[in-house]
Amino acid sequence: MNRAESGPGRDRDDEGRARSARPRDGLGRPLPYGAEGVPRQPEGVVREPEETLREAQRLLDAGMPFHAHEVFEDAWKSGPASERDLWQGLAQLAVGLTHAARGNTAGGARLLRRGADRLTGGPELAAAAGYGIDAAGLVAWARALAERVGGADAGAGGAGTGDAGAGLDAAAEAPRLRSGDSR
């Protein structure tokens, strides 16, 4: 698919669904058509939870949290309904890290808190434990990072709402999804 094939307006895939063909950088920001970008994550991949966690951790460690979010998104769309909050929460943590790395501190802090909230109760905690996910550690990491980048009032629209540029180093800030994982 390319822009010329999609006709005027939006890029579309072979089935006519809107799909951006623009290349993206490591933080998922669109680049100009024709620019060199990083490889996109294929959409709609059904993975076993172990594979999802392994691939997402690899992307987080590489400083590509936007791409890790896409892996988690596939898991929530293809997994059992009882695990939806788990995978959505993990995706929100990855997107929160993405926004903070892009310089959108208030948006990053808000999403980090939202993701942490999803991981603090209900059946997703049992699922997290079953996959070796350190939910308590991720919640603590997300809340601490949200406080550091966005302050206590970021959830209420605090300062730093722009996407102006340099933010934190996403690879250096990448969380450990499972307590036994090492860098």
mmCIF file with all atom_site columns, C-alpha atoms in Angstrom:
data_model
loop_
_atom_site.group_PDB
_atom_site.id
_atom_site.type_symbol
_atom_site.label_atom_id
_atom_site.label_alt_id
_atom_site.label_comp_id
_atom_site.label_asym_id
_atom_site.label_entity_id
_atom_site.label_seq_id
_atom_site.pdbx_PDB_ins_code
_atom_site.Cartn_x
_atom_site.Cartn_y
_atom_site.Cartn_z
_atom_site.occupancy
_atom_site.B_iso_or_equiv
_atom_site.pdbx_formal_charge
_atom_site.auth_seq_id
_atom_site.auth_comp_id
_atom_site.auth_asym_id
_atom_site.auth_atom_id
_atom_site.pdbx_PDB_model_num
ATOM 1   C CA . MET A 1 1   ? 0.000   0.000   0.000  1.00 0.00 ? 1   MET A CA 1
ATOM 2   C CA . ASN A 1 2   ? 1.167   3.520   -0.676 1.00 0.00 ? 2   ASN A CA 1
ATOM 3   C CA . ARG A 1 3   ? -0.365  6.942   -0.569 1.00 0.00 ? 3   ARG A CA 1
ATOM 4   C CA . ALA A 1 4   ? -0.877  7.140   -4.327 1.00 0.00 ? 4   ALA A CA 1
ATOM 5   C CA . GLU A 1 5   ? -2.844  3.878   -4.309 1.00 0.00 ? 5   GLU A CA 1
ATOM 6   C CA . SER A 1 6   ? -5.087  5.030   -1.489 1.00 0.00 ? 6   SER A CA 1
ATOM 7   C CA . GLY A 1 7   ? -6.655  7.863   -3.438 1.00 0.00 ? 7   GLY A CA 1
ATOM 8   C CA . PRO A 1 8   ? -7.282  11.310  -2.004 1.00 0.00 ? 8   PRO A CA 1
ATOM 9   C CA . GLY A 1 9   ? -7.365  11.643  1.750  1.00 0.00 ? 9   GLY A CA 1
ATOM 10  C CA . ARG A 1 10  ? -6.428  8.724   3.950  1.00 0.00 ? 10  ARG A CA 1
ATOM 11  C CA . ASP A 1 11  ? -4.140  5.772   3.316  1.00 0.00 ? 11  ASP A CA 1
ATOM 12  C CA . ARG A 1 12  ? -6.053  2.498   3.107  1.00 0.00 ? 12  ARG A CA 1
ATOM 13  C CA . ASP A 1 13  ? -5.118  -1.167  3.220  1.00 0.00 ? 13  ASP A CA 1
ATOM 14  C CA . ASP A 1 14  ? -6.164  -3.742  0.606  1.00 0.00 ? 14  ASP A CA 1
ATOM 15  C CA . GLU A 1 15  ? -9.569  -4.147  2.307  1.00 0.00 ? 15  GLU A CA 1
ATOM 16  C CA . GLY A 1 16  ? -10.253 -0.404  2.358  1.00 0.00 ? 16  GLY A CA 1
ATOM 17  C CA . ARG A 1 17  ? -9.585  0.146   6.086  1.00 0.00 ? 17  ARG A CA 1
ATOM 18  C CA . ALA A 1 18  ? -7.768  3.319   7.065  1.00 0.00 ? 18  ALA A CA 1
ATOM 19  C CA . ARG A 1 19  ? -4.094  2.448   7.648  1.00 0.00 ? 19  ARG A CA 1
ATOM 20  C CA . SER A 1 20  ? -1.371  5.036   7.740  1.00 0.00 ? 20  SER A CA 1
ATOM 21  C CA . ALA A 1 21  ? 1.421   4.179   5.323  1.00 0.00 ? 21  ALA A CA 1
ATOM 22  C CA . ARG A 1 22  ? 3.664   6.928   6.681  1.00 0.00 ? 22  ARG A CA 1
ATOM 23  C CA . PRO A 1 23  ? 6.922   5.693   8.171  1.00 0.00 ? 23  PRO A CA 1
ATOM 24  C CA . ARG A 1 24  ? 7.343   6.188   11.919 1.00 0.00 ? 24  ARG A CA 1
ATOM 25  C CA . ASP A 1 25  ? 10.281  6.801   14.202 1.00 0.00 ? 25  ASP A CA 1
ATOM 26  C CA . GLY A 1 26  ? 11.159  4.659   17.221 1.00 0.00 ? 26  GLY A CA 1
ATOM 27  C CA . LEU A 1 27  ? 8.607   6.485   19.369 1.00 0.00 ? 27  LEU A CA 1
ATOM 28  C CA . GLY A 1 28  ? 5.833   6.008   16.807 1.00 0.00 ? 28  GLY A CA 1
ATOM 29  C CA . ARG A 1 29  ? 5.838   9.594   15.536 1.00 0.00 ? 29  ARG A CA 1
ATOM 30  C CA . PRO A 1 30  ? 4.871   9.886   11.869 1.00 0.00 ? 30  PRO A CA 1
ATOM 31  C CA . LEU A 1 31  ? 7.684   10.855  9.521  1.00 0.00 ? 31  LEU A CA 1
ATOM 32  C CA . PRO A 1 32  ? 7.307   12.382  6.059  1.00 0.00 ? 32  PRO A CA 1
ATOM 33  C CA . TYR A 1 33  ? 6.394   9.991   3.265  1.00 0.00 ? 33  TYR A CA 1
ATOM 34  C CA . GLY A 1 34  ? 9.567   8.526   1.795  1.00 0.00 ? 34  GLY A CA 1
ATOM 35  C CA . ALA A 1 35  ? 11.619  9.004   4.984  1.00 0.00 ? 35  ALA A CA 1
ATOM 36  C CA . GLU A 1 36  ? 13.459  6.086   6.551  1.00 0.00 ? 36  GLU A CA 1
ATOM 37  C CA . GLY A 1 37  ? 11.484  4.824   9.537  1.00 0.00 ? 37  GLY A CA 1
ATOM 38  C CA . VAL A 1 38  ? 11.675  1.856   11.842 1.00 0.00 ? 38  VAL A CA 1
ATOM 39  C CA . PRO A 1 39  ? 9.836   -1.334  10.857 1.00 0.00 ? 39  PRO A CA 1
ATOM 40  C CA . ARG A 1 40  ? 6.177   -1.283  11.861 1.00 0.00 ? 40  ARG A CA 1
ATOM 41  C CA . GLN A 1 41  ? 4.667   -3.939  14.063 1.00 0.00 ? 41  GLN A CA 1
ATOM 42  C CA . PRO A 1 42  ? 2.293   -6.105  12.078 1.00 0.00 ? 42  PRO A CA 1
ATOM 43  C CA . GLU A 1 43  ? -1.287  -5.699  13.251 1.00 0.00 ? 43  GLU A CA 1
ATOM 44  C CA . GLY A 1 44  ? -3.599  -8.456  14.394 1.00 0.00 ? 44  GLY A CA 1
ATOM 45  C CA . VAL A 1 45  ? -0.899  -10.951 15.371 1.00 0.00 ? 45  VAL A CA 1
ATOM 46  C CA . VAL A 1 46  ? -2.182  -13.613 17.751 1.00 0.00 ? 46  VAL A CA 1
ATOM 47  C CA . ARG A 1 47  ? 0.579   -14.594 20.168 1.00 0.00 ? 47  ARG A CA 1
ATOM 48  C CA . GLU A 1 48  ? 0.724   -16.753 23.245 1.00 0.00 ? 48  GLU A CA 1
ATOM 49  C CA . PRO A 1 49  ? 1.053   -14.626 26.417 1.00 0.00 ? 49  PRO A CA 1
ATOM 50  C CA . GLU A 1 50  ? 4.705   -15.677 26.840 1.00 0.00 ? 50  GLU A CA 1
ATOM 51  C CA . GLU A 1 51  ? 5.510   -14.516 23.300 1.00 0.00 ? 51  GLU A CA 1
ATOM 52  C CA . THR A 1 52  ? 3.601   -11.258 23.846 1.00 0.00 ? 52  THR A CA 1
ATOM 53  C CA . LEU A 1 53  ? 5.610   -10.507 26.974 1.00 0.00 ? 53  LEU A CA 1
ATOM 54  C CA . ARG A 1 54  ? 8.922   -11.445 25.355 1.00 0.00 ? 54  ARG A CA 1
ATOM 55  C CA . GLU A 1 55  ? 8.300   -9.284  22.259 1.00 0.00 ? 55  GLU A CA 1
ATOM 56  C CA . ALA A 1 56  ? 6.974   -6.323  24.273 1.00 0.00 ? 56  ALA A CA 1
ATOM 57  C CA . GLN A 1 57  ? 9.965   -6.467  26.626 1.00 0.00 ? 57  GLN A CA 1
ATOM 58  C CA . ARG A 1 58  ? 12.352  -6.538  23.654 1.00 0.00 ? 58  ARG A CA 1
ATOM 59  C CA . LEU A 1 59  ? 10.687  -3.432  22.216 1.00 0.00 ? 59  LEU A CA 1
ATOM 60  C CA . LEU A 1 60  ? 10.644  -1.629  25.564 1.00 0.00 ? 60  LEU A CA 1
ATOM 61  C CA . ASP A 1 61  ? 14.333  -2.388  26.080 1.00 0.00 ? 61  ASP A CA 1
ATOM 62  C CA . ALA A 1 62  ? 15.059  -1.033  22.580 1.00 0.00 ? 62  ALA A CA 1
ATOM 63  C CA . GLY A 1 63  ? 13.382  2.288   23.485 1.00 0.00 ? 63  GLY A CA 1
ATOM 64  C CA . MET A 1 64  ? 10.300  1.562   21.364 1.00 0.00 ? 64  MET A CA 1
ATOM 65  C CA . PRO A 1 65  ? 7.388   1.690   23.803 1.00 0.00 ? 65  PRO A CA 1
ATOM 66  C CA . PHE A 1 66  ? 4.908   2.738   21.082 1.00 0.00 ? 66  PHE A CA 1
ATOM 67  C CA . HIS A 1 67  ? 5.620   -0.507  19.264 1.00 0.00 ? 67  HIS A CA 1
ATOM 68  C CA . ALA A 1 68  ? 5.348   -2.478  22.532 1.00 0.00 ? 68  ALA A CA 1
ATOM 69  C CA . HIS A 1 69  ? 1.899   -0.947  22.993 1.00 0.00 ? 69  HIS A CA 1
ATOM 70  C CA . GLU A 1 70  ? 0.882   -2.398  19.619 1.00 0.00 ? 70  GLU A CA 1
ATOM 71  C CA . VAL A 1 71  ? 1.932   -5.871  20.794 1.00 0.00 ? 71  VAL A CA 1
ATOM 72  C CA . PHE A 1 72  ? -0.166  -5.474  23.957 1.00 0.00 ? 72  PHE A CA 1
ATOM 73  C CA . GLU A 1 73  ? -3.064  -4.180  21.856 1.00 0.00 ? 73  GLU A CA 1
ATOM 74  C CA . ASP A 1 74  ? -3.021  -7.385  19.803 1.00 0.00 ? 74  ASP A CA 1
ATOM 75  C CA . ALA A 1 75  ? -3.133  -9.389  23.057 1.00 0.00 ? 75  ALA A CA 1
ATOM 76  C CA . TRP A 1 76  ? -6.173  -7.546  24.397 1.00 0.00 ? 76  TRP A CA 1
ATOM 77  C CA . LYS A 1 77  ? -8.021  -7.859  21.114 1.00 0.00 ? 77  LYS A CA 1
ATOM 78  C CA . SER A 1 78  ? -7.320  -11.574 20.671 1.00 0.00 ? 78  SER A CA 1
ATOM 79  C CA . GLY A 1 79  ? -7.197  -12.767 24.285 1.00 0.00 ? 79  GLY A CA 1
ATOM 80  C CA . PRO A 1 80  ? -9.943  -13.807 26.663 1.00 0.00 ? 80  PRO A CA 1
ATOM 81  C CA . ALA A 1 81  ? -12.277 -11.103 27.957 1.00 0.00 ? 81  ALA A CA 1
ATOM 82  C CA . SER A 1 82  ? -11.174 -11.874 31.521 1.00 0.00 ? 82  SER A CA 1
ATOM 83  C CA . GLU A 1 83  ? -7.671  -10.622 30.643 1.00 0.00 ? 83  GLU A CA 1
ATOM 84  C CA . ARG A 1 84  ? -8.680  -7.484  28.744 1.00 0.00 ? 84  ARG A CA 1
ATOM 85  C CA . ASP A 1 85  ? -7.849  -5.085  31.599 1.00 0.00 ? 85  ASP A CA 1
ATOM 86  C CA . LEU A 1 86  ? -4.442  -6.723  32.057 1.00 0.00 ? 86  LEU A CA 1
ATOM 87  C CA . TRP A 1 87  ? -3.376  -6.223  28.436 1.00 0.00 ? 87  TRP A CA 1
ATOM 88  C CA . GLN A 1 88  ? -5.016  -2.792  28.188 1.00 0.00 ? 88  GLN A CA 1
ATOM 89  C CA . GLY A 1 89  ? -3.251  -1.713  31.370 1.00 0.00 ? 89  GLY A CA 1
ATOM 90  C CA . LEU A 1 90  ? 0.104   -2.862  30.007 1.00 0.00 ? 90  LEU A CA 1
ATOM 91  C CA . ALA A 1 91  ? -0.613  -1.062  26.723 1.00 0.00 ? 91  ALA A CA 1
ATOM 92  C CA . GLN A 1 92  ? -1.448  2.128   28.637 1.00 0.00 ? 92  GLN A CA 1
ATOM 93  C CA . LEU A 1 93  ? 1.855   1.893   30.524 1.00 0.00 ? 93  LEU A CA 1
ATOM 94  C CA . ALA A 1 94  ? 3.694   1.600   27.198 1.00 0.00 ? 94  ALA A CA 1
ATOM 95  C CA . VAL A 1 95  ? 1.796   4.546   25.696 1.00 0.00 ? 95  VAL A CA 1
ATOM 96  C CA . GLY A 1 96  ? 2.392   6.583   28.846 1.00 0.00 ? 96  GLY A CA 1
ATOM 97  C CA . LEU A 1 97  ? 6.118   5.948   28.503 1.00 0.00 ? 97  LEU A CA 1
ATOM 98  C CA . THR A 1 98  ? 5.841   6.878   24.816 1.00 0.00 ? 98  THR A CA 1
ATOM 99  C CA . HIS A 1 99  ? 4.235   10.234  25.598 1.00 0.00 ? 99  HIS A CA 1
ATOM 100 C CA . ALA A 1 100 ? 6.737   11.012  28.359 1.00 0.00 ? 100 ALA A CA 1
ATOM 101 C CA . ALA A 1 101 ? 9.623   10.196  25.990 1.00 0.00 ? 101 ALA A CA 1
ATOM 102 C CA . ARG A 1 102 ? 8.096   12.470  23.341 1.00 0.00 ? 102 ARG A CA 1
ATOM 103 C CA . GLY A 1 103 ? 7.986   15.331  25.856 1.00 0.00 ? 103 GLY A CA 1
ATOM 104 C CA . ASN A 1 104 ? 4.241   15.182  26.556 1.00 0.00 ? 104 ASN A CA 1
ATOM 105 C CA . THR A 1 105 ? 4.692   14.882  30.299 1.00 0.00 ? 105 THR A CA 1
ATOM 106 C CA . ALA A 1 106 ? 1.098   15.514  31.390 1.00 0.00 ? 106 ALA A CA 1
ATOM 107 C CA . GLY A 1 107 ? -0.309  13.021  28.878 1.00 0.00 ? 107 GLY A CA 1
ATOM 108 C CA . GLY A 1 108 ? 2.379   10.508  29.773 1.00 0.00 ? 108 GLY A CA 1
ATOM 109 C CA . ALA A 1 109 ? 1.689   10.824  33.490 1.00 0.00 ? 109 ALA A CA 1
ATOM 110 C CA . ARG A 1 110 ? -2.069  10.512  32.934 1.00 0.00 ? 110 ARG A CA 1
ATOM 111 C CA . LEU A 1 111 ? -1.682  7.293   30.907 1.00 0.00 ? 111 LEU A CA 1
ATOM 112 C CA . LEU A 1 112 ? 0.840   5.820   33.339 1.00 0.00 ? 112 LEU A CA 1
ATOM 113 C CA . ARG A 1 113 ? -1.643  6.363   36.177 1.00 0.00 ? 113 ARG A CA 1
ATOM 114 C CA . ARG A 1 114 ? -4.529  4.968   34.133 1.00 0.00 ? 114 ARG A CA 1
ATOM 115 C CA . GLY A 1 115 ? -2.516  1.852   33.274 1.00 0.00 ? 115 GLY A CA 1
ATOM 116 C CA . ALA A 1 116 ? -1.484  1.411   36.908 1.00 0.00 ? 116 ALA A CA 1
ATOM 117 C CA . ASP A 1 117 ? -5.125  1.678   37.984 1.00 0.00 ? 117 ASP A CA 1
ATOM 118 C CA . ARG A 1 118 ? -6.070  -1.146  35.587 1.00 0.00 ? 118 ARG A CA 1
ATOM 119 C CA . LEU A 1 119 ? -3.429  -3.403  37.148 1.00 0.00 ? 119 LEU A CA 1
ATOM 120 C CA . THR A 1 120 ? -4.518  -2.956  40.767 1.00 0.00 ? 120 THR A CA 1
ATOM 121 C CA . GLY A 1 121 ? -7.520  -5.232  41.085 1.00 0.00 ? 121 GLY A CA 1
ATOM 122 C CA . GLY A 1 122 ? -9.798  -7.880  39.747 1.00 0.00 ? 122 GLY A CA 1
ATOM 123 C CA . PRO A 1 123 ? -9.127  -10.971 37.656 1.00 0.00 ? 123 PRO A CA 1
ATOM 124 C CA . GLU A 1 124 ? -6.270  -9.342  35.732 1.00 0.00 ? 124 GLU A CA 1
ATOM 125 C CA . LEU A 1 125 ? -4.065  -9.714  38.816 1.00 0.00 ? 125 LEU A CA 1
ATOM 126 C CA . ALA A 1 126 ? -4.537  -13.476 38.795 1.00 0.00 ? 126 ALA A CA 1
ATOM 127 C CA . ALA A 1 127 ? -3.746  -13.549 35.075 1.00 0.00 ? 127 ALA A CA 1
ATOM 128 C CA . ALA A 1 128 ? -0.693  -11.343 35.625 1.00 0.00 ? 128 ALA A CA 1
ATOM 129 C CA . ALA A 1 129 ? 0.604   -13.654 38.341 1.00 0.00 ? 129 ALA A CA 1
ATOM 130 C CA . GLY A 1 130 ? -0.030  -16.673 36.135 1.00 0.00 ? 130 GLY A CA 1
ATOM 131 C CA . TYR A 1 131 ? 2.205   -15.190 33.445 1.00 0.00 ? 131 TYR A CA 1
ATOM 132 C CA . GLY A 1 132 ? 4.884   -14.094 35.898 1.00 0.00 ? 132 GLY A CA 1
ATOM 133 C CA . ILE A 1 133 ? 4.043   -10.413 35.414 1.00 0.00 ? 133 ILE A CA 1
ATOM 134 C CA . ASP A 1 134 ? 5.144   -8.278  38.342 1.00 0.00 ? 134 ASP A CA 1
ATOM 135 C CA . ALA A 1 135 ? 1.931   -6.237  38.541 1.00 0.00 ? 135 ALA A CA 1
ATOM 136 C CA . ALA A 1 136 ? 2.830   -4.661  41.898 1.00 0.00 ? 136 ALA A CA 1
ATOM 137 C CA . GLY A 1 137 ? 6.262   -3.697  40.597 1.00 0.00 ? 137 GLY A CA 1
ATOM 138 C CA . LEU A 1 138 ? 4.775   -2.231  37.404 1.00 0.00 ? 138 LEU A CA 1
ATOM 139 C CA . VAL A 1 139 ? 2.208   -0.234  39.372 1.00 0.00 ? 139 VAL A CA 1
ATOM 140 C CA . ALA A 1 140 ? 4.967   1.181   41.608 1.00 0.00 ? 140 ALA A CA 1
ATOM 141 C CA . TRP A 1 141 ? 7.160   1.957   38.561 1.00 0.00 ? 141 TRP A CA 1
ATOM 142 C CA . ALA A 1 142 ? 4.281   3.678   36.717 1.00 0.00 ? 142 ALA A CA 1
ATOM 143 C CA . ARG A 1 143 ? 3.187   5.793   39.671 1.00 0.00 ? 143 ARG A CA 1
ATOM 144 C CA . ALA A 1 144 ? 6.780   6.860   40.444 1.00 0.00 ? 144 ALA A CA 1
ATOM 145 C CA . LEU A 1 145 ? 7.475   7.764   36.804 1.00 0.00 ? 145 LEU A CA 1
ATOM 146 C CA . ALA A 1 146 ? 4.155   9.629   36.540 1.00 0.00 ? 146 ALA A CA 1
ATOM 147 C CA . GLU A 1 147 ? 5.053   11.653  39.618 1.00 0.00 ? 147 GLU A CA 1
ATOM 148 C CA . ARG A 1 148 ? 8.541   12.371  38.291 1.00 0.00 ? 148 ARG A CA 1
ATOM 149 C CA . VAL A 1 149 ? 7.503   13.477  34.784 1.00 0.00 ? 149 VAL A CA 1
ATOM 150 C CA . GLY A 1 150 ? 4.111   14.996  35.403 1.00 0.00 ? 150 GLY A CA 1
ATOM 151 C CA . GLY A 1 151 ? 3.857   15.872  39.045 1.00 0.00 ? 151 GLY A CA 1
ATOM 152 C CA . ALA A 1 152 ? 0.875   15.238  41.249 1.00 0.00 ? 152 ALA A CA 1
ATOM 153 C CA . ASP A 1 153 ? -1.482  17.447  39.237 1.00 0.00 ? 153 ASP A CA 1
ATOM 154 C CA . ALA A 1 154 ? -0.733  16.054  35.758 1.00 0.00 ? 154 ALA A CA 1
ATOM 155 C CA . GLY A 1 155 ? -3.852  13.908  35.869 1.00 0.00 ? 155 GLY A CA 1
ATOM 156 C CA . ALA A 1 156 ? -5.885  17.105  36.115 1.00 0.00 ? 156 ALA A CA 1
ATOM 157 C CA . GLY A 1 157 ? -4.264  18.757  33.081 1.00 0.00 ? 157 GLY A CA 1
ATOM 158 C CA . GLY A 1 158 ? -1.057  20.062  34.662 1.00 0.00 ? 158 GLY A CA 1
ATOM 159 C CA . ALA A 1 159 ? 1.821   21.695  32.855 1.00 0.00 ? 159 ALA A CA 1
ATOM 160 C CA . GLY A 1 160 ? 3.755   20.050  30.090 1.00 0.00 ? 160 GLY A CA 1
ATOM 161 C CA . THR A 1 161 ? 0.924   19.085  27.775 1.00 0.00 ? 161 THR A CA 1
ATOM 162 C CA . GLY A 1 162 ? 2.858   19.713  24.569 1.00 0.00 ? 162 GLY A CA 1
ATOM 163 C CA . ASP A 1 163 ? 4.607   17.214  22.340 1.00 0.00 ? 163 ASP A CA 1
ATOM 164 C CA . ALA A 1 164 ? 7.497   19.610  21.908 1.00 0.00 ? 164 ALA A CA 1
ATOM 165 C CA . GLY A 1 165 ? 10.413  17.238  21.611 1.00 0.00 ? 165 GLY A CA 1
ATOM 166 C CA . ALA A 1 166 ? 12.968  15.781  23.934 1.00 0.00 ? 166 ALA A CA 1
ATOM 167 C CA . GLY A 1 167 ? 11.630  13.847  26.840 1.00 0.00 ? 167 GLY A CA 1
ATOM 168 C CA . LEU A 1 168 ? 13.114  11.075  28.873 1.00 0.00 ? 168 LEU A CA 1
ATOM 169 C CA . ASP A 1 169 ? 15.131  8.150   27.514 1.00 0.00 ? 169 ASP A CA 1
ATOM 170 C CA . ALA A 1 170 ? 12.518  5.432   26.884 1.00 0.00 ? 170 ALA A CA 1
ATOM 171 C CA . ALA A 1 171 ? 15.057  2.588   26.875 1.00 0.00 ? 171 ALA A CA 1
ATOM 172 C CA . ALA A 1 172 ? 16.621  3.710   30.165 1.00 0.00 ? 172 ALA A CA 1
ATOM 173 C CA . GLU A 1 173 ? 13.166  4.013   31.753 1.00 0.00 ? 173 GLU A CA 1
ATOM 174 C CA . ALA A 1 174 ? 11.792  0.723   30.387 1.00 0.00 ? 174 ALA A CA 1
ATOM 175 C CA . PRO A 1 175 ? 10.072  -1.323  33.076 1.00 0.00 ? 175 PRO A CA 1
ATOM 176 C CA . ARG A 1 176 ? 10.695  -4.993  33.764 1.00 0.00 ? 176 ARG A CA 1
ATOM 177 C CA . LEU A 1 177 ? 7.459   -6.805  32.953 1.00 0.00 ? 177 LEU A CA 1
ATOM 178 C CA . ARG A 1 178 ? 8.403   -9.837  35.005 1.00 0.00 ? 178 ARG A CA 1
ATOM 179 C CA . SER A 1 179 ? 10.393  -9.774  38.209 1.00 0.00 ? 179 SER A CA 1
ATOM 180 C CA . GLY A 1 180 ? 12.825  -12.458 36.997 1.00 0.00 ? 180 GLY A CA 1
ATOM 181 C CA . ASP A 1 181 ? 13.697  -10.649 33.760 1.00 0.00 ? 181 ASP A CA 1
ATOM 182 C CA . SER A 1 182 ? 17.032  -8.881  33.528 1.00 0.00 ? 182 SER A CA 1
ATOM 183 C CA . ARG A 1 183 ? 18.416  -6.434  31.004 1.00 0.00 ? 183 ARG A CA 1
#
